[in-house]
Amino acid sequence: MGSTGSTESAGSTSDGRPVGERDRDSEGRARNARPRDGLGRPLPYGEDGVPRQPEGVVRTPEETVAEAQRLLDEGKPFHAHEVFEDAWKSGPEEERELWRGLAQLAVGLTHAARGNLTGGVRLLRRGAGAAGAWVSGSGRSRPYGIDVAGVSAWARQLAQDVEDSGRAVDAGARAPRLRGADAPR
């Protein structure tokens, strides 16, 4: 070991990455390839993590809602956010604010579950406002079967519960029902 105190071996860094290697995607863009837990928190290289959602997947709106609901039910709101983000980026311009609002709700739940209560509350309220504003502007109260009013009410209630309790939440137990309370799990 040199005077820097480095624990790097000749072939890998102390975090398990090959020396001199940066995480890159197939086009050479920098990407963090560290494994992640179910809430999207990075784990040390070499540890088993939860498979990440592939980026840039174009789904139908119905597929987006179904996949996001599955991930939310599994307690993986970070991953659900990535599904909503794909819809936001690949869908029609006039629907972007809907998907962006839903992505913010999923990130808000992620932060509330990770213990970042202030950030979680802020994003839950912001996402509820964005989704509600989209409904008001579009005149579509249940786009693709999404109960936007119910999901917005869920987000506001969760934000209030987090503020009142001052505690992190269980993401799976507090997952919203995107198509309403009567939608099957």
PDB file of C-alpha atoms in Angstrom:
ATOM      1  CA  MET A   1       0.000   0.000   0.000  1.00  0.00           C
ATOM      2  CA  GLY A   2       1.299   3.439  -0.913  1.00  0.00           C
ATOM      3  CA  SER A   3       1.361   6.582   1.166  1.00  0.00           C
ATOM      4  CA  THR A   4      -2.146   7.545   0.014  1.00  0.00           C
ATOM      5  CA  GLY A   5      -3.680   4.824   2.140  1.00  0.00           C
ATOM      6  CA  SER A   6      -5.358   3.317  -0.934  1.00  0.00           C
ATOM      7  CA  THR A   7      -6.635  -0.225  -0.632  1.00  0.00           C
ATOM      8  CA  GLU A   8      -6.668  -0.736  -4.380  1.00  0.00           C
ATOM      9  CA  SER A   9      -5.256  -3.945  -5.752  1.00  0.00           C
ATOM     10  CA  ALA A  10      -3.597  -4.061  -9.140  1.00  0.00           C
ATOM     11  CA  GLY A  11      -6.880  -5.043 -10.816  1.00  0.00           C
ATOM     12  CA  SER A  12      -9.647  -3.266  -8.946  1.00  0.00           C
ATOM     13  CA  THR A  13     -10.440  -0.281  -6.756  1.00  0.00           C
ATOM     14  CA  SER A  14     -11.514  -0.590  -3.140  1.00  0.00           C
ATOM     15  CA  ASP A  15     -15.147  -0.456  -4.245  1.00  0.00           C
ATOM     16  CA  GLY A  16     -14.727  -3.393  -6.656  1.00  0.00           C
ATOM     17  CA  ARG A  17     -14.589  -1.477  -9.949  1.00  0.00           C
ATOM     18  CA  PRO A  18     -11.776  -2.288 -12.354  1.00  0.00           C
ATOM     19  CA  VAL A  19      -8.951   0.263 -12.075  1.00  0.00           C
ATOM     20  CA  GLY A  20      -9.273   3.057 -14.620  1.00  0.00           C
ATOM     21  CA  GLU A  21     -12.752   1.951 -15.686  1.00  0.00           C
ATOM     22  CA  ARG A  22     -15.772   4.240 -15.611  1.00  0.00           C
ATOM     23  CA  ASP A  23     -19.353   3.087 -15.777  1.00  0.00           C
ATOM     24  CA  ARG A  24     -20.456   3.626 -19.381  1.00  0.00           C
ATOM     25  CA  ASP A  25     -23.474   2.623 -21.416  1.00  0.00           C
ATOM     26  CA  SER A  26     -23.265   1.055 -24.877  1.00  0.00           C
ATOM     27  CA  GLU A  27     -22.931   4.521 -26.456  1.00  0.00           C
ATOM     28  CA  GLY A  28     -20.116   5.559 -24.119  1.00  0.00           C
ATOM     29  CA  ARG A  29     -22.201   7.886 -21.903  1.00  0.00           C
ATOM     30  CA  ALA A  30     -21.331   7.862 -18.213  1.00  0.00           C
ATOM     31  CA  ARG A  31     -23.768   5.718 -16.230  1.00  0.00           C
ATOM     32  CA  ASN A  32     -23.626   4.583 -12.647  1.00  0.00           C
ATOM     33  CA  ALA A  33     -23.664   0.799 -12.833  1.00  0.00           C
ATOM     34  CA  ARG A  34     -23.502   0.227  -9.093  1.00  0.00           C
ATOM     35  CA  PRO A  35     -26.052  -2.273  -7.864  1.00  0.00           C
ATOM     36  CA  ARG A  36     -29.092  -0.730  -6.165  1.00  0.00           C
ATOM     37  CA  ASP A  37     -31.464  -1.827  -3.452  1.00  0.00           C
ATOM     38  CA  GLY A  38     -35.244  -1.886  -3.837  1.00  0.00           C
ATOM     39  CA  LEU A  39     -35.468   1.835  -3.060  1.00  0.00           C
ATOM     40  CA  GLY A  40     -32.802   2.730  -5.602  1.00  0.00           C
ATOM     41  CA  ARG A  41     -30.028   3.362  -3.075  1.00  0.00           C
ATOM     42  CA  PRO A  42     -26.572   2.463  -4.401  1.00  0.00           C
ATOM     43  CA  LEU A  43     -24.900  -0.599  -2.931  1.00  0.00           C
ATOM     44  CA  PRO A  44     -21.179  -1.377  -3.028  1.00  0.00           C
ATOM     45  CA  TYR A  45     -19.882  -2.832  -6.280  1.00  0.00           C
ATOM     46  CA  GLY A  46     -19.987  -6.609  -6.224  1.00  0.00           C
ATOM     47  CA  GLU A  47     -23.076  -6.859  -3.993  1.00  0.00           C
ATOM     48  CA  ASP A  48     -26.318  -8.306  -5.247  1.00  0.00           C
ATOM     49  CA  GLY A  49     -28.894  -5.671  -5.957  1.00  0.00           C
ATOM     50  CA  VAL A  50     -32.348  -5.377  -7.415  1.00  0.00           C
ATOM     51  CA  PRO A  51     -32.341  -5.446 -11.218  1.00  0.00           C
ATOM     52  CA  ARG A  52     -32.681  -1.931 -12.562  1.00  0.00           C
ATOM     53  CA  GLN A  53     -35.376  -0.830 -14.939  1.00  0.00           C
ATOM     54  CA  PRO A  54     -34.020  -0.506 -18.439  1.00  0.00           C
ATOM     55  CA  GLU A  55     -34.034   3.121 -19.601  1.00  0.00           C
ATOM     56  CA  GLY A  56     -35.799   4.406 -22.672  1.00  0.00           C
ATOM     57  CA  VAL A  57     -38.406   1.654 -22.926  1.00  0.00           C
ATOM     58  CA  VAL A  58     -41.395   2.743 -24.965  1.00  0.00           C
ATOM     59  CA  ARG A  59     -44.561   1.192 -23.546  1.00  0.00           C
ATOM     60  CA  THR A  60     -48.210   1.775 -24.233  1.00  0.00           C
ATOM     61  CA  PRO A  61     -49.870   3.869 -21.529  1.00  0.00           C
ATOM     62  CA  GLU A  62     -51.676   0.740 -20.296  1.00  0.00           C
ATOM     63  CA  GLU A  63     -48.363  -1.147 -20.051  1.00  0.00           C
ATOM     64  CA  THR A  64     -46.844   1.817 -18.221  1.00  0.00           C
ATOM     65  CA  VAL A  65     -49.614   1.861 -15.620  1.00  0.00           C
ATOM     66  CA  ALA A  66     -49.522  -1.930 -15.141  1.00  0.00           C
ATOM     67  CA  GLU A  67     -45.719  -2.063 -14.790  1.00  0.00           C
ATOM     68  CA  ALA A  68     -45.592   0.930 -12.459  1.00  0.00           C
ATOM     69  CA  GLN A  69     -48.348  -0.568 -10.279  1.00  0.00           C
ATOM     70  CA  ARG A  70     -46.493  -3.889 -10.088  1.00  0.00           C
ATOM     71  CA  LEU A  71     -43.325  -2.126  -8.964  1.00  0.00           C
ATOM     72  CA  LEU A  72     -45.185   0.052  -6.450  1.00  0.00           C
ATOM     73  CA  ASP A  73     -46.869  -3.038  -4.987  1.00  0.00           C
ATOM     74  CA  GLU A  74     -43.435  -4.668  -4.636  1.00  0.00           C
ATOM     75  CA  GLY A  75     -42.187  -1.661  -2.645  1.00  0.00           C
ATOM     76  CA  LYS A  76     -40.034  -0.367  -5.507  1.00  0.00           C
ATOM     77  CA  PRO A  77     -41.245   3.183  -6.094  1.00  0.00           C
ATOM     78  CA  PHE A  78     -37.817   4.260  -7.411  1.00  0.00           C
ATOM     79  CA  HIS A  79     -38.194   1.729 -10.206  1.00  0.00           C
ATOM     80  CA  ALA A  80     -41.811   2.795 -10.822  1.00  0.00           C
ATOM     81  CA  HIS A  81     -40.553   6.355 -11.206  1.00  0.00           C
ATOM     82  CA  GLU A  82     -38.248   5.181 -14.000  1.00  0.00           C
ATOM     83  CA  VAL A  83     -41.226   3.606 -15.801  1.00  0.00           C
ATOM     84  CA  PHE A  84     -43.201   6.853 -15.512  1.00  0.00           C
ATOM     85  CA  GLU A  85     -40.144   8.793 -16.657  1.00  0.00           C
ATOM     86  CA  ASP A  86     -39.958   6.694 -19.826  1.00  0.00           C
ATOM     87  CA  ALA A  87     -43.623   7.548 -20.539  1.00  0.00           C
ATOM     88  CA  TRP A  88     -42.949  11.216 -19.826  1.00  0.00           C
ATOM     89  CA  LYS A  89     -40.016  11.292 -22.232  1.00  0.00           C
ATOM     90  CA  SER A  90     -41.466   9.114 -25.016  1.00  0.00           C
ATOM     91  CA  GLY A  91     -45.166   9.948 -24.893  1.00  0.00           C
ATOM     92  CA  PRO A  92     -47.118  12.679 -26.594  1.00  0.00           C
ATOM     93  CA  GLU A  93     -46.236  16.225 -25.580  1.00  0.00           C
ATOM     94  CA  GLU A  94     -49.751  16.865 -24.277  1.00  0.00           C
ATOM     95  CA  GLU A  95     -49.403  14.024 -21.716  1.00  0.00           C
ATOM     96  CA  ARG A  96     -45.936  14.819 -20.387  1.00  0.00           C
ATOM     97  CA  GLU A  97     -47.144  16.703 -17.320  1.00  0.00           C
ATOM     98  CA  LEU A  98     -49.362  13.765 -16.316  1.00  0.00           C
ATOM     99  CA  TRP A  99     -46.471  11.290 -16.446  1.00  0.00           C
ATOM    100  CA  ARG A 100     -44.075  13.769 -14.849  1.00  0.00           C
ATOM    101  CA  GLY A 101     -46.503  14.286 -11.967  1.00  0.00           C
ATOM    102  CA  LEU A 102     -46.834  10.523 -11.476  1.00  0.00           C
ATOM    103  CA  ALA A 103     -43.035  10.172 -11.573  1.00  0.00           C
ATOM    104  CA  GLN A 104     -42.773  12.855  -8.863  1.00  0.00           C
ATOM    105  CA  LEU A 105     -45.273  10.945  -6.722  1.00  0.00           C
ATOM    106  CA  ALA A 106     -43.192   7.775  -7.042  1.00  0.00           C
ATOM    107  CA  VAL A 107     -40.001   9.670  -6.151  1.00  0.00           C
ATOM    108  CA  GLY A 108     -41.811  11.273  -3.215  1.00  0.00           C
ATOM    109  CA  LEU A 109     -42.735   7.816  -1.919  1.00  0.00           C
ATOM    110  CA  THR A 110     -39.127   6.729  -2.497  1.00  0.00           C
ATOM    111  CA  HIS A 111     -37.783   9.584  -0.374  1.00  0.00           C
ATOM    112  CA  ALA A 112     -40.396   9.057   2.337  1.00  0.00           C
ATOM    113  CA  ALA A 113     -39.390   5.382   2.524  1.00  0.00           C
ATOM    114  CA  ARG A 114     -35.651   6.186   2.556  1.00  0.00           C
ATOM    115  CA  GLY A 115     -36.117   8.598   5.463  1.00  0.00           C
ATOM    116  CA  ASN A 116     -35.708  11.853   3.529  1.00  0.00           C
ATOM    117  CA  LEU A 117     -38.983  13.092   4.959  1.00  0.00           C
ATOM    118  CA  THR A 118     -38.752  16.725   3.869  1.00  0.00           C
ATOM    119  CA  GLY A 119     -37.949  15.777   0.285  1.00  0.00           C
ATOM    120  CA  GLY A 120     -40.616  13.088   0.271  1.00  0.00           C
ATOM    121  CA  VAL A 121     -43.336  15.435   1.504  1.00  0.00           C
ATOM    122  CA  ARG A 122     -42.322  18.115  -0.985  1.00  0.00           C
ATOM    123  CA  LEU A 123     -42.346  15.734  -3.971  1.00  0.00           C
ATOM    124  CA  LEU A 124     -45.603  14.057  -2.959  1.00  0.00           C
ATOM    125  CA  ARG A 125     -47.329  17.428  -2.861  1.00  0.00           C
ATOM    126  CA  ARG A 126     -45.656  18.658  -6.044  1.00  0.00           C
ATOM    127  CA  GLY A 127     -46.614  15.501  -7.934  1.00  0.00           C
ATOM    128  CA  ALA A 128     -50.216  15.661  -6.680  1.00  0.00           C
ATOM    129  CA  GLY A 129     -50.412  19.265  -7.833  1.00  0.00           C
ATOM    130  CA  ALA A 130     -48.914  18.528 -11.254  1.00  0.00           C
ATOM    131  CA  ALA A 131     -51.173  15.527 -11.923  1.00  0.00           C
ATOM    132  CA  GLY A 132     -54.238  17.444 -10.719  1.00  0.00           C
ATOM    133  CA  ALA A 133     -53.348  20.450 -12.862  1.00  0.00           C
ATOM    134  CA  TRP A 134     -52.970  18.176 -15.892  1.00  0.00           C
ATOM    135  CA  VAL A 135     -56.470  16.766 -15.320  1.00  0.00           C
ATOM    136  CA  SER A 136     -57.909  20.285 -14.989  1.00  0.00           C
ATOM    137  CA  GLY A 137     -56.252  21.389 -18.205  1.00  0.00           C
ATOM    138  CA  SER A 138     -56.995  18.276 -20.235  1.00  0.00           C
ATOM    139  CA  GLY A 139     -60.529  17.578 -19.054  1.00  0.00           C
ATOM    140  CA  ARG A 140     -59.611  13.881 -18.782  1.00  0.00           C
ATOM    141  CA  SER A 141     -60.359  12.759 -15.224  1.00  0.00           C
ATOM    142  CA  ARG A 142     -59.313   9.093 -15.635  1.00  0.00           C
ATOM    143  CA  PRO A 143     -56.650   8.891 -18.348  1.00  0.00           C
ATOM    144  CA  TYR A 144     -55.873   5.248 -19.103  1.00  0.00           C
ATOM    145  CA  GLY A 145     -57.984   4.287 -16.097  1.00  0.00           C
ATOM    146  CA  ILE A 146     -55.743   6.193 -13.672  1.00  0.00           C
ATOM    147  CA  ASP A 147     -57.735   7.596 -10.751  1.00  0.00           C
ATOM    148  CA  VAL A 148     -55.797  10.865 -10.724  1.00  0.00           C
ATOM    149  CA  ALA A 149     -58.014  12.440  -8.054  1.00  0.00           C
ATOM    150  CA  GLY A 150     -57.630   9.375  -5.823  1.00  0.00           C
ATOM    151  CA  VAL A 151     -53.871   9.164  -6.369  1.00  0.00           C
ATOM    152  CA  SER A 152     -53.518  12.887  -5.656  1.00  0.00           C
ATOM    153  CA  ALA A 153     -55.551  12.494  -2.444  1.00  0.00           C
ATOM    154  CA  TRP A 154     -53.348   9.503  -1.487  1.00  0.00           C
ATOM    155  CA  ALA A 155     -50.219  11.632  -2.004  1.00  0.00           C
ATOM    156  CA  ARG A 156     -51.508  14.529   0.071  1.00  0.00           C
ATOM    157  CA  GLN A 157     -52.568  12.183   2.877  1.00  0.00           C
ATOM    158  CA  LEU A 158     -49.224  10.378   2.840  1.00  0.00           C
ATOM    159  CA  ALA A 159     -47.394  13.711   2.936  1.00  0.00           C
ATOM    160  CA  GLN A 160     -49.466  14.727   5.963  1.00  0.00           C
ATOM    161  CA  ASP A 161     -48.894  11.359   7.673  1.00  0.00           C
ATOM    162  CA  VAL A 162     -45.128  11.636   7.133  1.00  0.00           C
ATOM    163  CA  GLU A 163     -45.090  15.180   8.508  1.00  0.00           C
ATOM    164  CA  ASP A 164     -47.179  14.192  11.527  1.00  0.00           C
ATOM    165  CA  SER A 165     -45.237  11.031  12.393  1.00  0.00           C
ATOM    166  CA  GLY A 166     -41.730  12.201  11.484  1.00  0.00           C
ATOM    167  CA  ARG A 167     -40.988   8.627  10.393  1.00  0.00           C
ATOM    168  CA  ALA A 168     -40.095   6.817   7.201  1.00  0.00           C
ATOM    169  CA  VAL A 169     -42.826   4.711   5.639  1.00  0.00           C
ATOM    170  CA  ASP A 170     -42.958   1.186   4.232  1.00  0.00           C
ATOM    171  CA  ALA A 171     -43.128   1.819   0.474  1.00  0.00           C
ATOM    172  CA  GLY A 172     -45.012  -1.381  -0.363  1.00  0.00           C
ATOM    173  CA  ALA A 173     -47.530  -0.985   2.432  1.00  0.00           C
ATOM    174  CA  ARG A 174     -48.223   2.644   1.464  1.00  0.00           C
ATOM    175  CA  ALA A 175     -48.262   2.153  -2.323  1.00  0.00           C
ATOM    176  CA  PRO A 176     -51.077   3.932  -4.158  1.00  0.00           C
ATOM    177  CA  ARG A 177     -53.710   2.169  -6.250  1.00  0.00           C
ATOM    178  CA  LEU A 178     -53.275   3.879  -9.608  1.00  0.00           C
ATOM    179  CA  ARG A 179     -56.632   2.721 -10.900  1.00  0.00           C
ATOM    180  CA  GLY A 180     -58.506   3.307  -7.650  1.00  0.00           C
ATOM    181  CA  ALA A 181     -59.056   1.656  -4.304  1.00  0.00           C
ATOM    182  CA  ASP A 182     -61.166  -1.112  -5.875  1.00  0.00           C
ATOM    183  CA  ALA A 183     -58.478  -2.087  -8.392  1.00  0.00           C
ATOM    184  CA  PRO A 184     -57.139  -5.596  -7.767  1.00  0.00           C
ATOM    185  CA  ARG A 185     -53.688  -6.019  -6.230  1.00  0.00           C
TER     186      ARG A 185
END
